[in-house]
Tab-separated table of N, CA and C in Angstrom:
chain	number	residue	atom	x	y	z
G	1	UNK	N	20.074	71.932	30.428
G	1	UNK	CA	19.530	72.087	31.686
G	1	UNK	C	18.481	70.974	32.094
G	2	UNK	N	17.733	70.582	31.032
G	2	UNK	CA	16.781	69.346	31.295
G	2	UNK	C	17.735	68.251	31.488
G	3	UNK	N	18.782	67.930	31.015
G	3	UNK	CA	19.563	66.606	31.292
G	3	UNK	C	20.152	66.741	32.726
G	4	UNK	N	20.520	68.111	33.180
G	4	UNK	CA	20.981	68.080	34.597
G	4	UNK	C	19.991	67.876	35.624
G	5	UNK	N	18.777	68.408	35.318
G	5	UNK	CA	17.523	68.160	36.165
G	5	UNK	C	17.096	66.740	36.142
G	6	UNK	N	17.185	66.127	35.015
G	6	UNK	CA	16.882	64.721	35.055
G	6	UNK	C	17.891	63.835	35.811
G	7	UNK	N	19.281	64.153	35.800
G	7	UNK	CA	20.245	63.515	36.629
G	7	UNK	C	20.146	63.672	38.035
G	8	UNK	N	19.675	64.900	38.424
G	8	UNK	CA	19.299	65.304	39.917
G	8	UNK	C	18.185	64.386	40.324
G	9	UNK	N	17.095	64.317	39.598
G	9	UNK	CA	15.980	63.434	39.913
G	9	UNK	C	16.382	61.912	40.028
G	10	UNK	N	17.178	61.557	38.981
G	10	UNK	CA	17.701	60.128	39.050
G	10	UNK	C	18.521	59.945	40.456
G	11	UNK	N	19.436	60.797	40.747
G	11	UNK	CA	20.172	60.704	42.049
G	11	UNK	C	19.283	60.623	43.296
G	12	UNK	N	18.247	61.441	43.229
G	12	UNK	CA	17.390	61.483	44.377
G	12	UNK	C	16.556	60.274	44.410
G	13	UNK	N	16.188	59.652	43.399
G	13	UNK	CA	15.382	58.465	43.338
G	13	UNK	C	16.279	57.370	43.751
G	14	UNK	N	17.654	57.364	43.421
G	14	UNK	CA	18.451	56.236	43.838
G	14	UNK	C	18.860	56.296	45.415
G	15	UNK	N	18.909	57.605	45.912
G	15	UNK	CA	19.086	57.705	47.273
G	15	UNK	C	17.814	57.208	48.036
G	16	UNK	N	16.636	57.491	47.580
G	16	UNK	CA	15.434	57.147	48.162
G	16	UNK	C	15.318	55.517	48.062
G	17	UNK	N	15.818	54.968	47.033
G	17	UNK	CA	15.876	53.480	47.007
G	17	UNK	C	16.658	52.866	48.070
G	18	UNK	N	17.887	53.466	48.185
G	18	UNK	CA	18.765	52.939	49.369
G	18	UNK	C	18.401	53.080	50.644
G	19	UNK	N	17.387	54.114	50.930
G	19	UNK	CA	16.867	54.355	52.192
G	19	UNK	C	15.626	53.395	52.439
G	20	UNK	N	14.805	53.325	51.429
G	20	UNK	CA	13.624	52.629	51.564
G	20	UNK	C	13.747	51.164	51.320
G	21	UNK	N	14.429	50.783	50.443
G	21	UNK	CA	14.604	49.197	50.225
G	21	UNK	C	14.782	48.262	51.415
G	22	UNK	N	15.705	48.569	52.458
G	22	UNK	CA	15.727	47.697	53.534
G	22	UNK	C	14.495	47.591	54.284
G	23	UNK	N	13.639	48.617	54.399
G	23	UNK	CA	12.436	48.763	55.096
G	23	UNK	C	11.331	47.969	54.307
G	24	UNK	N	11.398	47.869	53.129
G	24	UNK	CA	10.296	47.526	52.206
G	24	UNK	C	10.375	46.140	51.819
G	25	UNK	N	11.499	45.457	51.847
G	25	UNK	CA	11.720	44.098	51.248
G	25	UNK	C	12.137	43.167	52.455
G	26	UNK	N	11.353	42.071	52.704
G	26	UNK	CA	11.761	41.182	53.662
G	26	UNK	C	12.914	40.231	53.343
G	27	UNK	N	14.088	40.580	53.599
G	27	UNK	CA	15.292	39.737	53.255
G	27	UNK	C	15.866	39.586	54.597
G	28	UNK	N	16.906	38.626	54.595
G	28	UNK	CA	17.780	38.476	55.839
G	28	UNK	C	18.616	39.887	55.847
G	29	UNK	N	18.952	40.123	57.224
G	29	UNK	CA	19.528	41.412	57.442
G	29	UNK	C	20.838	41.669	56.730
G	30	UNK	N	21.735	40.798	56.590
G	30	UNK	CA	22.977	41.026	55.993
G	30	UNK	C	22.892	41.182	54.452
G	31	UNK	N	21.791	40.697	53.900
G	31	UNK	CA	21.720	40.865	52.484
G	31	UNK	C	21.434	42.326	51.896
G	32	UNK	N	20.951	43.227	52.804
G	32	UNK	CA	20.690	44.565	52.414
G	32	UNK	C	21.939	45.321	51.909
G	33	UNK	N	23.029	45.044	52.904
G	33	UNK	CA	24.318	45.629	52.484
G	33	UNK	C	24.836	45.192	51.192
G	34	UNK	N	24.782	44.047	50.894
G	34	UNK	CA	25.249	43.404	49.653
G	34	UNK	C	24.552	43.992	48.450
G	35	UNK	N	23.207	43.910	48.524
G	35	UNK	CA	22.390	44.420	47.499
G	35	UNK	C	22.534	45.894	47.341
G	36	UNK	N	22.562	46.622	48.314
G	36	UNK	CA	22.846	48.185	48.261
G	36	UNK	C	24.278	48.463	47.505
G	37	UNK	N	25.258	47.746	47.929
G	37	UNK	CA	26.493	47.840	47.465
G	37	UNK	C	26.583	47.437	46.007
G	38	UNK	N	25.977	46.476	45.577
G	38	UNK	CA	25.901	46.038	44.230
G	38	UNK	C	25.208	47.177	43.393
G	39	UNK	N	24.031	47.732	43.847
G	39	UNK	CA	23.334	48.914	43.274
G	39	UNK	C	24.283	50.067	43.050
G	40	UNK	N	25.015	50.378	44.145
G	40	UNK	CA	26.049	51.594	44.000
G	40	UNK	C	27.033	51.254	42.988
G	41	UNK	N	27.554	49.946	42.964
G	41	UNK	CA	28.600	49.576	41.948
G	41	UNK	C	28.015	49.665	40.600
G	42	UNK	N	26.758	49.375	40.374
G	42	UNK	CA	26.279	49.244	39.054
G	42	UNK	C	25.864	50.664	38.521
G	43	UNK	N	25.403	51.575	39.440
G	43	UNK	CA	25.192	52.995	39.132
G	43	UNK	C	26.474	53.713	38.727
G	44	UNK	N	27.615	53.455	39.459
G	44	UNK	CA	28.858	53.894	39.219
G	44	UNK	C	29.368	53.608	37.778
G	45	UNK	N	29.154	52.294	37.641
G	45	UNK	CA	29.818	51.572	36.339
G	45	UNK	C	28.912	52.292	35.156
G	46	UNK	N	27.525	52.388	35.209
G	46	UNK	CA	26.841	53.057	34.118
G	46	UNK	C	27.216	54.531	33.931
G	47	UNK	N	27.714	55.287	34.857
G	47	UNK	CA	28.293	56.544	34.753
G	47	UNK	C	29.710	56.684	34.278
G	48	UNK	N	30.327	55.275	33.997
G	48	UNK	CA	31.744	55.423	33.709
G	48	UNK	C	32.620	55.697	34.923
G	49	UNK	N	32.266	55.389	36.039
G	49	UNK	CA	33.042	55.744	37.226
G	49	UNK	C	33.312	54.571	37.991
G	50	UNK	N	34.129	54.517	38.950
G	50	UNK	CA	34.500	53.325	39.841
G	50	UNK	C	34.442	53.649	41.326
G	51	UNK	N	34.868	52.800	42.060
G	51	UNK	CA	34.897	52.750	43.513
G	51	UNK	C	36.107	53.887	43.806
G	52	UNK	N	37.076	53.799	43.002
G	52	UNK	CA	38.203	54.542	43.186
G	52	UNK	C	37.844	56.105	43.200
G	53	UNK	N	36.870	56.347	42.305
G	53	UNK	CA	36.346	57.822	42.305
G	53	UNK	C	35.652	58.287	43.617
G	54	UNK	N	35.346	57.241	44.527
G	54	UNK	CA	34.691	57.703	45.650
G	54	UNK	C	35.762	57.568	46.834
G	55	UNK	N	36.919	57.341	46.478
G	55	UNK	CA	38.010	57.260	47.510
G	55	UNK	C	38.341	55.909	48.000
G	56	UNK	N	37.681	54.890	47.418
G	56	UNK	CA	37.977	53.514	47.812
G	56	UNK	C	39.049	52.952	47.004
G	57	UNK	N	40.277	52.984	47.451
G	57	UNK	CA	41.446	52.529	46.751
G	57	UNK	C	42.403	51.668	47.681
G	58	UNK	N	42.827	50.532	47.214
G	58	UNK	CA	43.624	49.730	47.990
G	58	UNK	C	45.021	50.363	48.295
G	59	UNK	N	45.390	51.139	47.353
G	59	UNK	CA	46.851	51.831	47.532
G	59	UNK	C	46.840	52.867	48.607
G	60	UNK	N	45.492	53.525	48.686
G	60	UNK	CA	45.546	54.620	49.785
G	60	UNK	C	44.979	54.134	51.103
G	61	UNK	N	44.720	52.695	51.195
G	61	UNK	CA	44.274	52.200	52.563
G	61	UNK	C	45.414	52.222	53.355
G	62	UNK	N	45.199	52.794	54.689
G	62	UNK	CA	46.320	52.957	55.623
G	62	UNK	C	45.814	52.236	56.853
G	63	UNK	N	46.674	51.977	57.734
G	63	UNK	CA	46.435	51.554	59.102
G	63	UNK	C	45.621	52.425	59.865
G	64	UNK	N	45.706	53.725	59.589
G	64	UNK	CA	44.858	54.584	60.325
G	64	UNK	C	43.527	54.666	59.816
G	65	UNK	N	43.295	54.530	58.570
G	65	UNK	CA	41.951	54.321	58.003
G	65	UNK	C	41.197	53.092	58.565
G	66	UNK	N	42.042	51.943	58.685
G	66	UNK	CA	41.394	50.801	59.280
G	66	UNK	C	41.062	50.923	60.652
G	67	UNK	N	41.904	51.568	61.507
G	67	UNK	CA	41.668	51.789	62.884
G	67	UNK	C	40.541	52.787	62.975
G	68	UNK	N	40.457	53.749	62.269
G	68	UNK	CA	39.436	54.749	62.335
G	68	UNK	C	37.929	54.090	61.997
G	69	UNK	N	37.945	53.169	61.041
G	69	UNK	CA	36.681	52.345	60.569
G	69	UNK	C	36.395	51.375	61.793
G	70	UNK	N	37.238	50.738	62.412
G	70	UNK	CA	36.956	49.748	63.540
G	70	UNK	C	36.479	50.596	64.781
G	71	UNK	N	37.086	51.770	65.102
G	71	UNK	CA	36.669	52.638	66.113
G	71	UNK	C	35.206	53.137	65.953
G	72	UNK	N	35.015	53.663	64.724
G	72	UNK	CA	33.613	54.112	64.463
G	72	UNK	C	32.540	53.043	64.444
G	73	UNK	N	32.905	51.860	64.033
G	73	UNK	CA	32.033	50.710	64.086
G	73	UNK	C	31.702	50.367	65.509
G	74	UNK	N	32.720	50.303	66.338
G	74	UNK	CA	32.446	50.120	67.786
G	74	UNK	C	31.743	51.257	68.472
G	75	UNK	N	31.946	52.371	68.109
G	75	UNK	CA	31.175	53.555	68.748
G	75	UNK	C	29.694	53.362	68.358
G	76	UNK	N	29.409	52.986	67.167
G	76	UNK	CA	28.117	52.718	66.635
G	76	UNK	C	27.266	51.672	67.429
G	77	UNK	N	28.015	50.504	67.547
G	77	UNK	CA	27.609	49.360	68.218
G	77	UNK	C	27.239	49.635	69.724
G	78	UNK	N	28.169	50.441	70.380
G	78	UNK	CA	27.973	50.821	71.720
G	78	UNK	C	26.808	51.821	71.917
G	79	UNK	N	26.707	52.741	71.023
G	79	UNK	CA	25.571	53.736	70.968
G	79	UNK	C	24.181	52.913	70.756
G	80	UNK	N	24.051	52.006	69.885
G	80	UNK	CA	22.936	51.202	69.633
G	80	UNK	C	22.566	50.440	70.893
G	81	UNK	N	23.561	49.719	71.512
G	81	UNK	CA	23.217	48.700	72.633
G	81	UNK	C	22.991	49.532	73.943
G	82	UNK	N	23.660	50.720	74.134
G	82	UNK	CA	23.455	51.281	75.420
G	82	UNK	C	22.351	52.509	75.412
G	83	UNK	N	22.277	53.085	74.300
G	83	UNK	CA	21.368	54.231	74.264
G	83	UNK	C	20.048	53.887	73.354
G	84	UNK	N	20.189	53.681	72.076
G	84	UNK	CA	19.181	53.637	71.064
G	84	UNK	C	18.165	52.394	71.500
G	85	UNK	N	18.540	51.164	71.563
G	85	UNK	CA	17.711	50.049	71.727
G	85	UNK	C	17.010	50.101	73.209
G	86	UNK	N	17.707	50.542	74.296
G	86	UNK	CA	16.958	50.681	75.450
G	86	UNK	C	15.860	51.769	75.485
G	87	UNK	N	16.119	52.939	74.720
G	87	UNK	CA	15.274	53.830	74.718
G	87	UNK	C	13.976	53.426	73.968
G	88	UNK	N	14.239	52.759	72.850
G	88	UNK	CA	13.139	52.332	71.997
G	88	UNK	C	12.373	51.302	72.879
G	89	UNK	N	12.937	50.329	73.386
G	89	UNK	CA	12.177	49.274	74.354
G	89	UNK	C	11.436	49.982	75.316
G	90	UNK	N	11.950	50.995	75.968
G	90	UNK	CA	11.248	51.818	77.025
G	90	UNK	C	10.007	52.451	76.616
G	91	UNK	N	10.263	53.065	75.372
G	91	UNK	CA	9.131	53.800	74.868
G	91	UNK	C	7.993	52.920	74.354
G	92	UNK	N	8.266	51.835	73.841
G	92	UNK	CA	7.216	50.993	73.212
G	92	UNK	C	6.810	49.739	73.867
G	93	UNK	N	7.635	49.221	74.999
G	93	UNK	CA	7.136	48.183	75.715
G	93	UNK	C	5.987	48.394	76.651
G	94	UNK	N	5.851	49.477	77.173
G	94	UNK	CA	4.887	49.788	78.117
G	94	UNK	C	3.418	49.718	77.434
G	95	UNK	N	3.319	50.242	76.149
G	95	UNK	CA	2.143	50.296	75.372
G	95	UNK	C	1.732	48.913	74.797
G	96	UNK	N	2.770	47.908	74.707
G	96	UNK	CA	2.470	46.694	74.179
G	96	UNK	C	2.159	45.619	75.276
G	97	UNK	N	2.687	45.842	76.468
G	97	UNK	CA	2.643	44.667	77.422
G	97	UNK	C	1.362	45.129	78.482
G	98	UNK	N	1.223	46.295	78.759
G	98	UNK	CA	0.127	46.645	79.745
G	98	UNK	C	-0.938	47.531	79.025
G	99	UNK	N	-2.020	46.825	78.868
G	99	UNK	CA	-3.211	47.542	78.225
G	99	UNK	C	-3.632	48.561	79.181
G	100	UNK	N	-3.993	49.644	78.581
G	100	UNK	CA	-4.608	50.758	79.505
G	100	UNK	C	-6.071	50.887	79.213
G	101	UNK	N	-6.850	50.382	80.310
G	101	UNK	CA	-8.399	50.484	80.134
G	101	UNK	C	-8.721	51.402	81.069
């Protein structure tokens, strides 16, 4: 029971690392993905598992999966450019540019 609880605590700690790391360490933007991927790879290796256990296998890679990945990436970029970034700029640009006295 203690071993399972410790494993759960380790998993939660690792997830927190993956979430907090990009916000806490000033590195170039692209390097976060590389470091987080390497951390996931090393944790899987330590547990005796591989990326295939997560469903990442070259044999099962199909054109449908590639198309779905491209479409989801485009949807995310469109959402960020059309909705998220303009809303954030609108909410915070007034308070930064026009002082209210």
